[in-house]
Amino acid sequence: MPTTAAQAPAPRPTRAQRRAAGKPHPARSFFTVAAVAALVATVAVPAAFSAAGSTPAEAAVTTVQQLAADNAQSLVVASEATPAALARGGYAATTPEEIQAKKDEEAAAAAAKAAAAARVAAAAAASADSSSYTGAIAETIAPAGSVVRPLTSFNNFGTPYAGHKGIDYMADRGTPLYSIADGVVVASDEDGPGWGVYVKIAHNIGGQSVTSLYAHMLYGSRRVTVGQTVSAGQLIGQVSDTGRAFGTHLHLEIYVNGSWVDAESWLVANVG
Ligand SMILES: [Zn+2]
């Protein structure tokens, strides 16, 4: 028995000591029990709520996954959450087969779109600080038609020199800038490395990956965003002197299959 074991040790407190020490014990014990009970209640109540709430939540998650899955039979299982999902999607289909077909179609389209966007974004990020674009242009960008000049008029242009991979076309502030060909915008930024406001466009020209970069543009003049498809001659912004520039001009860089080319010579050979 516990009492026998408690009485056995020699240094046990006397009855008086226990009485003296024992006075506050009932109260302490009560508060201790109350505190523990409160703790248990605090923990137990939300746990009970979450336990009760977890079942429909898990069912809803499972239902969404099932709706996205290829297996049409899972839709039959997920009958309860289906009306809500359909209401959100606004589908006109009525049979489970029709619903599943639309879901599959939409999921496939969304996945393809997301994958394409991810490829462009990854390639754009990888080449954000360099002039050329390293994405797989020929496979992802529609072939371009004719090539045009980025400026309809300019005063003169500078020749490239060491460390300067571009041609500087002197033009007045605000002069319109145009895409040299059909393509996809892979960079569009207000604060490029030395370029200031710039736009970079990837093209598929004759099966070659061509990148055109337009720098020192006017603040707030950009008309295109990354991922946007543009046409030859489409307005993309205006000339200025943002970034490292002395005087308003267009700094144009052109890369073919990742290698820099003399932009003016390339335009002369390709425009028209
Ligand atoms: Zn320049």
PDB file of C-alpha atoms and ligand atoms in Angstrom:
ATOM      1  CA  MET A   1       0.000   0.000   0.000  1.00  0.00           C
ATOM      2  CA  PRO A   2       1.207   3.538  -0.598  1.00  0.00           C
ATOM      3  CA  THR A   3       0.660   4.567   3.020  1.00  0.00           C
ATOM      4  CA  THR A   4       2.978   1.798   4.253  1.00  0.00           C
ATOM      5  CA  ALA A   5       5.685   2.898   1.902  1.00  0.00           C
ATOM      6  CA  ALA A   6       5.211   6.528   3.002  1.00  0.00           C
ATOM      7  CA  GLN A   7       5.482   5.612   6.665  1.00  0.00           C
ATOM      8  CA  ALA A   8       8.572   3.460   6.254  1.00  0.00           C
ATOM      9  CA  PRO A   9      11.289   6.099   5.495  1.00  0.00           C
ATOM     10  CA  ALA A  10      12.871   7.616   8.631  1.00  0.00           C
ATOM     11  CA  PRO A  11      12.946  11.326   7.616  1.00  0.00           C
ATOM     12  CA  ARG A  12       9.221  11.571   7.136  1.00  0.00           C
ATOM     13  CA  PRO A  13       7.495  14.731   8.470  1.00  0.00           C
ATOM     14  CA  THR A  14       5.744  14.562  11.853  1.00  0.00           C
ATOM     15  CA  ARG A  15       1.971  14.795  12.139  1.00  0.00           C
ATOM     16  CA  ALA A  16       2.292  18.398  13.329  1.00  0.00           C
ATOM     17  CA  GLN A  17       4.626  19.272  10.474  1.00  0.00           C
ATOM     18  CA  ARG A  18       2.269  17.650   8.046  1.00  0.00           C
ATOM     19  CA  ARG A  19      -0.691  19.441   9.613  1.00  0.00           C
ATOM     20  CA  ALA A  20       1.138  22.764   9.480  1.00  0.00           C
ATOM     21  CA  ALA A  21       2.362  22.144   5.981  1.00  0.00           C
ATOM     22  CA  GLY A  22      -0.860  20.477   5.042  1.00  0.00           C
ATOM     23  CA  LYS A  23      -3.078  23.490   5.662  1.00  0.00           C
ATOM     24  CA  PRO A  24      -2.611  25.149   2.328  1.00  0.00           C
ATOM     25  CA  HIS A  25      -2.468  21.885   0.454  1.00  0.00           C
ATOM     26  CA  PRO A  26      -6.175  21.481  -0.182  1.00  0.00           C
ATOM     27  CA  ALA A  27      -6.349  24.943  -1.726  1.00  0.00           C
ATOM     28  CA  ARG A  28      -3.173  24.418  -3.721  1.00  0.00           C
ATOM     29  CA  SER A  29      -4.429  21.096  -4.872  1.00  0.00           C
ATOM     30  CA  PHE A  30      -7.714  22.600  -5.893  1.00  0.00           C
ATOM     31  CA  PHE A  31      -6.032  25.356  -7.883  1.00  0.00           C
ATOM     32  CA  THR A  32      -3.642  22.900  -9.402  1.00  0.00           C
ATOM     33  CA  VAL A  33      -6.488  20.670 -10.462  1.00  0.00           C
ATOM     34  CA  ALA A  34      -8.423  23.661 -11.709  1.00  0.00           C
ATOM     35  CA  ALA A  35      -5.433  24.921 -13.646  1.00  0.00           C
ATOM     36  CA  VAL A  36      -4.828  21.534 -15.195  1.00  0.00           C
ATOM     37  CA  ALA A  37      -8.481  21.229 -16.023  1.00  0.00           C
ATOM     38  CA  ALA A  38      -8.380  24.642 -17.645  1.00  0.00           C
ATOM     39  CA  LEU A  39      -5.336  23.631 -19.647  1.00  0.00           C
ATOM     40  CA  VAL A  40      -6.990  20.426 -20.721  1.00  0.00           C
ATOM     41  CA  ALA A  41     -10.096  22.345 -21.661  1.00  0.00           C
ATOM     42  CA  THR A  42      -8.062  24.904 -23.605  1.00  0.00           C
ATOM     43  CA  VAL A  43      -6.291  22.186 -25.521  1.00  0.00           C
ATOM     44  CA  ALA A  44      -9.210  19.846 -25.774  1.00  0.00           C
ATOM     45  CA  VAL A  45     -11.809  22.264 -27.089  1.00  0.00           C
ATOM     46  CA  PRO A  46      -9.955  23.449 -30.185  1.00  0.00           C
ATOM     47  CA  ALA A  47      -8.738  19.919 -30.730  1.00  0.00           C
ATOM     48  CA  ALA A  48     -12.320  18.757 -30.667  1.00  0.00           C
ATOM     49  CA  PHE A  49     -13.325  21.504 -33.057  1.00  0.00           C
ATOM     50  CA  SER A  50     -10.485  20.838 -35.457  1.00  0.00           C
ATOM     51  CA  ALA A  51     -11.129  17.135 -35.294  1.00  0.00           C
ATOM     52  CA  ALA A  52     -14.736  17.774 -36.157  1.00  0.00           C
ATOM     53  CA  GLY A  53     -13.760  20.228 -38.896  1.00  0.00           C
ATOM     54  CA  SER A  54     -11.031  18.123 -40.439  1.00  0.00           C
ATOM     55  CA  THR A  55     -13.345  15.624 -42.005  1.00  0.00           C
ATOM     56  CA  PRO A  56     -15.111  17.959 -44.463  1.00  0.00           C
ATOM     57  CA  ALA A  57     -11.879  19.850 -45.109  1.00  0.00           C
ATOM     58  CA  GLU A  58     -10.048  16.680 -46.064  1.00  0.00           C
ATOM     59  CA  ALA A  59     -12.977  15.593 -48.117  1.00  0.00           C
ATOM     60  CA  ALA A  60     -12.915  18.900 -50.023  1.00  0.00           C
ATOM     61  CA  VAL A  61      -9.186  18.625 -50.750  1.00  0.00           C
ATOM     62  CA  THR A  62      -9.599  15.081 -51.926  1.00  0.00           C
ATOM     63  CA  THR A  63     -12.484  16.124 -54.118  1.00  0.00           C
ATOM     64  CA  VAL A  64     -10.502  18.832 -55.893  1.00  0.00           C
ATOM     65  CA  GLN A  65      -7.689  16.394 -56.514  1.00  0.00           C
ATOM     66  CA  GLN A  66     -10.121  13.848 -57.760  1.00  0.00           C
ATOM     67  CA  LEU A  67     -11.736  16.339 -60.092  1.00  0.00           C
ATOM     68  CA  ALA A  68      -8.346  17.148 -61.552  1.00  0.00           C
ATOM     69  CA  ALA A  69      -7.377  13.522 -61.892  1.00  0.00           C
ATOM     70  CA  ASP A  70      -7.792  11.578 -65.078  1.00  0.00           C
ATOM     71  CA  ASN A  71      -9.818   8.855 -63.403  1.00  0.00           C
ATOM     72  CA  ALA A  72     -13.456   9.788 -64.038  1.00  0.00           C
ATOM     73  CA  GLN A  73     -14.700   7.318 -61.443  1.00  0.00           C
ATOM     74  CA  SER A  74     -13.331   9.381 -58.595  1.00  0.00           C
ATOM     75  CA  LEU A  75     -15.881  12.055 -59.440  1.00  0.00           C
ATOM     76  CA  VAL A  76     -18.684   9.696 -58.494  1.00  0.00           C
ATOM     77  CA  VAL A  77     -17.107   9.220 -55.080  1.00  0.00           C
ATOM     78  CA  ALA A  78     -16.856  12.939 -54.488  1.00  0.00           C
ATOM     79  CA  SER A  79     -20.524  13.685 -54.765  1.00  0.00           C
ATOM     80  CA  GLU A  80     -20.993  16.076 -51.837  1.00  0.00           C
ATOM     81  CA  ALA A  81     -18.436  18.754 -52.761  1.00  0.00           C
ATOM     82  CA  THR A  82     -19.110  18.591 -56.486  1.00  0.00           C
ATOM     83  CA  PRO A  83     -21.961  21.146 -56.597  1.00  0.00           C
ATOM     84  CA  ALA A  84     -19.815  23.836 -54.955  1.00  0.00           C
ATOM     85  CA  ALA A  85     -16.908  23.176 -57.311  1.00  0.00           C
ATOM     86  CA  LEU A  86     -19.213  23.327 -60.290  1.00  0.00           C
ATOM     87  CA  ALA A  87     -20.850  26.525 -59.098  1.00  0.00           C
ATOM     88  CA  ARG A  88     -17.453  28.205 -58.860  1.00  0.00           C
ATOM     89  CA  GLY A  89     -16.434  26.979 -62.295  1.00  0.00           C
ATOM     90  CA  GLY A  90     -19.751  27.892 -63.834  1.00  0.00           C
ATOM     91  CA  TYR A  91     -19.944  24.806 -66.002  1.00  0.00           C
ATOM     92  CA  ALA A  92     -22.952  24.136 -68.162  1.00  0.00           C
ATOM     93  CA  ALA A  93     -22.192  20.430 -68.345  1.00  0.00           C
ATOM     94  CA  THR A  94     -24.546  18.179 -66.457  1.00  0.00           C
ATOM     95  CA  THR A  95     -23.316  14.596 -66.585  1.00  0.00           C
ATOM     96  CA  PRO A  96     -20.270  13.461 -64.602  1.00  0.00           C
ATOM     97  CA  GLU A  97     -18.605  12.450 -67.864  1.00  0.00           C
ATOM     98  CA  GLU A  98     -19.103  15.892 -69.378  1.00  0.00           C
ATOM     99  CA  ILE A  99     -17.916  17.575 -66.209  1.00  0.00           C
ATOM    100  CA  GLN A 100     -14.845  15.398 -66.051  1.00  0.00           C
ATOM    101  CA  ALA A 101     -14.067  15.988 -69.714  1.00  0.00           C
ATOM    102  CA  LYS A 102     -14.230  19.741 -69.206  1.00  0.00           C
ATOM    103  CA  LYS A 103     -12.143  19.491 -66.059  1.00  0.00           C
ATOM    104  CA  ASP A 104      -9.511  17.425 -67.854  1.00  0.00           C
ATOM    105  CA  GLU A 105      -9.489  19.810 -70.796  1.00  0.00           C
ATOM    106  CA  GLU A 106      -9.110  22.821 -68.533  1.00  0.00           C
ATOM    107  CA  ALA A 107      -6.437  21.169 -66.390  1.00  0.00           C
ATOM    108  CA  ALA A 108      -4.414  20.194 -69.451  1.00  0.00           C
ATOM    109  CA  ALA A 109      -4.664  23.701 -70.922  1.00  0.00           C
ATOM    110  CA  ALA A 110      -3.722  25.293 -67.602  1.00  0.00           C
ATOM    111  CA  ALA A 111      -0.772  22.937 -67.176  1.00  0.00           C
ATOM    112  CA  ALA A 112       0.503  23.631 -70.692  1.00  0.00           C
ATOM    113  CA  LYS A 113       0.130  27.371 -70.227  1.00  0.00           C
ATOM    114  CA  ALA A 114       1.887  27.261 -66.853  1.00  0.00           C
ATOM    115  CA  ALA A 115       4.714  25.161 -68.267  1.00  0.00           C
ATOM    116  CA  ALA A 116       5.221  27.545 -71.192  1.00  0.00           C
ATOM    117  CA  ALA A 117       5.155  30.571 -68.901  1.00  0.00           C
ATOM    118  CA  ALA A 118       7.608  28.883 -66.536  1.00  0.00           C
ATOM    119  CA  ARG A 119       9.991  28.162 -69.419  1.00  0.00           C
ATOM    120  CA  VAL A 120       9.893  31.747 -70.650  1.00  0.00           C
ATOM    121  CA  ALA A 121      10.254  33.127 -67.120  1.00  0.00           C
ATOM    122  CA  ALA A 122      13.164  30.821 -66.299  1.00  0.00           C
ATOM    123  CA  ALA A 123      14.960  31.616 -69.529  1.00  0.00           C
ATOM    124  CA  ALA A 124      14.268  35.324 -69.083  1.00  0.00           C
ATOM    125  CA  ALA A 125      15.572  35.265 -65.511  1.00  0.00           C
ATOM    126  CA  ALA A 126      18.675  33.378 -66.615  1.00  0.00           C
ATOM    127  CA  SER A 127      19.445  36.036 -69.225  1.00  0.00           C
ATOM    128  CA  ALA A 128      18.187  39.078 -67.314  1.00  0.00           C
ATOM    129  CA  ASP A 129      21.677  40.436 -66.705  1.00  0.00           C
ATOM    130  CA  SER A 130      23.106  39.530 -70.069  1.00  0.00           C
ATOM    131  CA  SER A 131      22.281  40.958 -73.443  1.00  0.00           C
ATOM    132  CA  SER A 132      21.448  37.743 -75.228  1.00  0.00           C
ATOM    133  CA  TYR A 133      18.529  35.456 -74.569  1.00  0.00           C
ATOM    134  CA  THR A 134      19.329  31.811 -73.973  1.00  0.00           C
ATOM    135  CA  GLY A 135      15.828  30.369 -74.296  1.00  0.00           C
ATOM    136  CA  ALA A 136      14.928  27.858 -76.968  1.00  0.00           C
ATOM    137  CA  ILE A 137      13.571  30.443 -79.393  1.00  0.00           C
ATOM    138  CA  ALA A 138      12.945  28.352 -82.477  1.00  0.00           C
ATOM    139  CA  GLU A 139      10.732  25.901 -80.605  1.00  0.00           C
ATOM    140  CA  THR A 140       8.758  28.420 -78.578  1.00  0.00           C
ATOM    141  CA  ILE A 141       8.441  31.549 -80.687  1.00  0.00           C
ATOM    142  CA  ALA A 142       6.476  31.900 -83.906  1.00  0.00           C
ATOM    143  CA  PRO A 143       8.640  32.619 -86.966  1.00  0.00           C
ATOM    144  CA  ALA A 144       8.928  36.326 -87.689  1.00  0.00           C
ATOM    145  CA  GLY A 145       8.044  37.991 -90.959  1.00  0.00           C
ATOM    146  CA  SER A 146       9.908  41.018 -92.243  1.00  0.00           C
ATOM    147  CA  VAL A 147      12.478  42.969 -90.244  1.00  0.00           C
ATOM    148  CA  VAL A 148      12.121  46.733 -89.702  1.00  0.00           C
ATOM    149  CA  ARG A 149      14.273  49.448 -88.222  1.00  0.00           C
ATOM    150  CA  PRO A 150      13.671  50.324 -84.547  1.00  0.00           C
ATOM    151  CA  LEU A 151      13.725  54.041 -85.432  1.00  0.00           C
ATOM    152  CA  THR A 152      12.173  55.615 -88.492  1.00  0.00           C
ATOM    153  CA  SER A 153      14.726  58.432 -88.262  1.00  0.00           C
ATOM    154  CA  PHE A 154      17.968  59.103 -86.422  1.00  0.00           C
ATOM    155  CA  ASN A 155      20.802  61.600 -86.719  1.00  0.00           C
ATOM    156  CA  ASN A 156      23.743  59.213 -86.900  1.00  0.00           C
ATOM    157  CA  PHE A 157      25.039  56.165 -85.156  1.00  0.00           C
ATOM    158  CA  GLY A 158      28.181  55.234 -83.280  1.00  0.00           C
ATOM    159  CA  THR A 159      30.390  52.282 -84.050  1.00  0.00           C
ATOM    160  CA  PRO A 160      30.839  49.503 -81.499  1.00  0.00           C
ATOM    161  CA  TYR A 161      33.993  49.445 -79.406  1.00  0.00           C
ATOM    162  CA  ALA A 162      35.528  47.155 -76.808  1.00  0.00           C
ATOM    163  CA  GLY A 163      33.138  46.528 -73.965  1.00  0.00           C
ATOM    164  CA  HIS A 164      30.264  48.208 -75.777  1.00  0.00           C
ATOM    165  CA  LYS A 165      28.099  45.621 -77.473  1.00  0.00           C
ATOM    166  CA  GLY A 166      25.712  47.837 -79.281  1.00  0.00           C
ATOM    167  CA  ILE A 167      25.096  50.551 -81.820  1.00  0.00           C
ATOM    168  CA  ASP A 168      24.155  54.011 -80.537  1.00  0.00           C
ATOM    169  CA  TYR A 169      21.551  55.727 -82.695  1.00  0.00           C
ATOM    170  CA  MET A 170      21.321  59.436 -81.935  1.00  0.00           C
ATOM    171  CA  ALA A 171      17.714  60.595 -81.712  1.00  0.00           C
ATOM    172  CA  ASP A 172      15.661  63.196 -79.872  1.00  0.00           C
ATOM    173  CA  ARG A 173      14.102  62.484 -76.500  1.00  0.00           C
ATOM    174  CA  GLY A 174      10.684  60.946 -76.941  1.00  0.00           C
ATOM    175  CA  THR A 175      11.329  59.525 -80.411  1.00  0.00           C
ATOM    176  CA  PRO A 176       9.164  56.377 -80.810  1.00  0.00           C
ATOM    177  CA  LEU A 177      10.926  52.997 -80.657  1.00  0.00           C
ATOM    178  CA  TYR A 178       9.667  49.946 -82.548  1.00  0.00           C
ATOM    179  CA  SER A 179      10.279  46.222 -82.327  1.00  0.00           C
ATOM    180  CA  ILE A 180      12.532  45.126 -85.195  1.00  0.00           C
ATOM    181  CA  ALA A 181      10.462  41.973 -85.797  1.00  0.00           C
ATOM    182  CA  ASP A 182       7.696  39.738 -84.501  1.00  0.00           C
ATOM    183  CA  GLY A 183       8.712  38.170 -81.221  1.00  0.00           C
ATOM    184  CA  VAL A 184       8.161  37.743 -77.501  1.00  0.00           C
ATOM    185  CA  VAL A 185       9.272  40.224 -74.836  1.00  0.00           C
ATOM    186  CA  VAL A 186      11.752  38.513 -72.474  1.00  0.00           C
ATOM    187  CA  ALA A 187      12.801  41.548 -70.427  1.00  0.00           C
ATOM    188  CA  SER A 188      11.183  44.892 -69.656  1.00  0.00           C
ATOM    189  CA  ASP A 189      12.683  46.885 -66.831  1.00  0.00           C
ATOM    190  CA  GLU A 190      13.060  50.438 -65.541  1.00  0.00           C
ATOM    191  CA  ASP A 191      16.494  49.849 -64.069  1.00  0.00           C
ATOM    192  CA  GLY A 192      18.732  47.688 -66.233  1.00  0.00           C
ATOM    193  CA  PRO A 193      22.495  47.270 -65.610  1.00  0.00           C
ATOM    194  CA  GLY A 194      23.717  50.434 -67.313  1.00  0.00           C
ATOM    195  CA  TRP A 195      20.819  50.241 -69.729  1.00  0.00           C
ATOM    196  CA  GLY A 196      18.382  52.231 -67.615  1.00  0.00           C
ATOM    197  CA  VAL A 197      14.898  51.665 -68.973  1.00  0.00           C
ATOM    198  CA  TYR A 198      15.175  48.799 -71.434  1.00  0.00           C
ATOM    199  CA  VAL A 199      13.284  46.119 -73.313  1.00  0.00           C
ATOM    200  CA  LYS A 200      14.621  42.838 -74.668  1.00  0.00           C
ATOM    201  CA  ILE A 201      12.745  40.873 -77.315  1.00  0.00           C
ATOM    202  CA  ALA A 202      13.377  37.330 -78.525  1.00  0.00           C
ATOM    203  CA  HIS A 203      12.675  36.488 -82.180  1.00  0.00           C
ATOM    204  CA  ASN A 204      12.645  33.447 -84.404  1.00  0.00           C
ATOM    205  CA  ILE A 205      14.013  34.801 -87.668  1.00  0.00           C
ATOM    206  CA  GLY A 206      14.561  32.204 -90.336  1.00  0.00           C
ATOM    207  CA  GLY A 207      14.885  29.539 -87.626  1.00  0.00           C
ATOM    208  CA  GLN A 208      17.599  31.515 -85.859  1.00  0.00           C
ATOM    209  CA  SER A 209      17.316  32.738 -82.281  1.00  0.00           C
ATOM    210  CA  VAL A 210      17.645  36.507 -82.545  1.00  0.00           C
ATOM    211  CA  THR A 211      17.599  38.834 -79.530  1.00  0.00           C
ATOM    212  CA  SER A 212      17.108  42.580 -79.790  1.00  0.00           C
ATOM    213  CA  LEU A 213      17.779  44.880 -76.838  1.00  0.00           C
ATOM    214  CA  TYR A 214      16.694  48.514 -76.647  1.00  0.00           C
ATOM    215  CA  ALA A 215      18.311  50.604 -73.885  1.00  0.00           C
ATOM    216  CA  HIS A 216      18.249  54.116 -72.352  1.00  0.00           C
ATOM    217  CA  MET A 217      14.515  54.458 -72.947  1.00  0.00           C
ATOM    218  CA  LEU A 218      12.359  57.195 -71.477  1.00  0.00           C
ATOM    219  CA  TYR A 219      11.035  56.550 -67.960  1.00  0.00           C
ATOM    220  CA  GLY A 220       7.443  55.376 -68.063  1.00  0.00           C
ATOM    221  CA  SER A 221       7.471  54.950 -71.833  1.00  0.00           C
ATOM    222  CA  ARG A 222       7.513  51.145 -72.013  1.00  0.00           C
ATOM    223  CA  ARG A 223       4.479  49.755 -73.793  1.00  0.00           C
ATOM    224  CA  VAL A 224       5.266  46.049 -73.375  1.00  0.00           C
ATOM    225  CA  THR A 225       5.594  43.516 -70.569  1.00  0.00           C
ATOM    226  CA  VAL A 226       7.527  40.260 -70.248  1.00  0.00           C
ATOM    227  CA  GLY A 227       5.801  37.391 -72.021  1.00  0.00           C
ATOM    228  CA  GLN A 228       3.926  39.681 -74.394  1.00  0.00           C
ATOM    229  CA  THR A 229       3.885  38.842 -78.091  1.00  0.00           C
ATOM    230  CA  VAL A 230       4.807  41.777 -80.306  1.00  0.00           C
ATOM    231  CA  SER A 231       4.772  42.458 -84.033  1.00  0.00           C
ATOM    232  CA  ALA A 232       7.383  44.008 -86.287  1.00  0.00           C
ATOM    233  CA  GLY A 233       7.076  47.789 -86.058  1.00  0.00           C
ATOM    234  CA  GLN A 234       5.035  47.694 -82.846  1.00  0.00           C
ATOM    235  CA  LEU A 235       5.646  50.648 -80.512  1.00  0.00           C
ATOM    236  CA  ILE A 236       7.604  49.475 -77.461  1.00  0.00           C
ATOM    237  CA  GLY A 237       8.707  52.793 -75.922  1.00  0.00           C
ATOM    238  CA  GLN A 238      10.557  56.056 -76.499  1.00  0.00           C
ATOM    239  CA  VAL A 239      14.157  57.264 -76.749  1.00  0.00           C
ATOM    240  CA  SER A 240      15.861  58.961 -73.796  1.00  0.00           C
ATOM    241  CA  ASP A 241      19.124  58.850 -71.819  1.00  0.00           C
ATOM    242  CA  THR A 242      18.344  56.690 -68.765  1.00  0.00           C
ATOM    243  CA  GLY A 243      21.132  54.539 -67.325  1.00  0.00           C
ATOM    244  CA  ARG A 244      24.733  55.155 -68.418  1.00  0.00           C
ATOM    245  CA  ALA A 245      24.116  57.453 -71.335  1.00  0.00           C
ATOM    246  CA  PHE A 246      25.458  60.792 -72.501  1.00  0.00           C
ATOM    247  CA  GLY A 247      22.830  62.402 -74.640  1.00  0.00           C
ATOM    248  CA  THR A 248      19.566  60.905 -75.805  1.00  0.00           C
ATOM    249  CA  HIS A 249      20.030  57.882 -78.037  1.00  0.00           C
ATOM    250  CA  LEU A 250      18.955  54.315 -78.659  1.00  0.00           C
ATOM    251  CA  HIS A 251      21.496  51.713 -77.615  1.00  0.00           C
ATOM    252  CA  LEU A 252      20.584  48.703 -79.766  1.00  0.00           C
ATOM    253  CA  GLU A 253      22.114  45.249 -79.355  1.00  0.00           C
ATOM    254  CA  ILE A 254      21.363  42.296 -81.589  1.00  0.00           C
ATOM    255  CA  TYR A 255      22.387  38.706 -80.927  1.00  0.00           C
ATOM    256  CA  VAL A 256      22.040  35.790 -83.324  1.00  0.00           C
ATOM    257  CA  ASN A 257      22.059  32.327 -81.753  1.00  0.00           C
ATOM    258  CA  GLY A 258      23.586  33.859 -78.628  1.00  0.00           C
ATOM    259  CA  SER A 259      26.438  35.653 -80.385  1.00  0.00           C
ATOM    260  CA  TRP A 260      26.673  39.412 -80.726  1.00  0.00           C
ATOM    261  CA  VAL A 261      26.458  40.873 -84.196  1.00  0.00           C
ATOM    262  CA  ASP A 262      26.960  44.422 -85.451  1.00  0.00           C
ATOM    263  CA  ALA A 263      23.375  45.661 -85.138  1.00  0.00           C
ATOM    264  CA  GLU A 264      23.583  48.205 -87.987  1.00  0.00           C
ATOM    265  CA  SER A 265      25.193  45.731 -90.397  1.00  0.00           C
ATOM    266  CA  TRP A 266      22.593  43.116 -89.454  1.00  0.00           C
ATOM    267  CA  LEU A 267      19.745  45.596 -90.029  1.00  0.00           C
ATOM    268  CA  VAL A 268      21.158  46.650 -93.395  1.00  0.00           C
ATOM    269  CA  ALA A 269      21.322  42.981 -94.407  1.00  0.00           C
ATOM    270  CA  ASN A 270      17.879  42.020 -93.051  1.00  0.00           C
ATOM    271  CA  VAL A 271      15.524  45.016 -93.217  1.00  0.00           C
ATOM    272  CA  GLY A 272      12.927  44.925 -95.963  1.00  0.00           C
TER     273      GLY A 272
HETATM  274 ZN    ZN B   1      25.500  52.276 -76.338  1.00  0.00          ZN
END
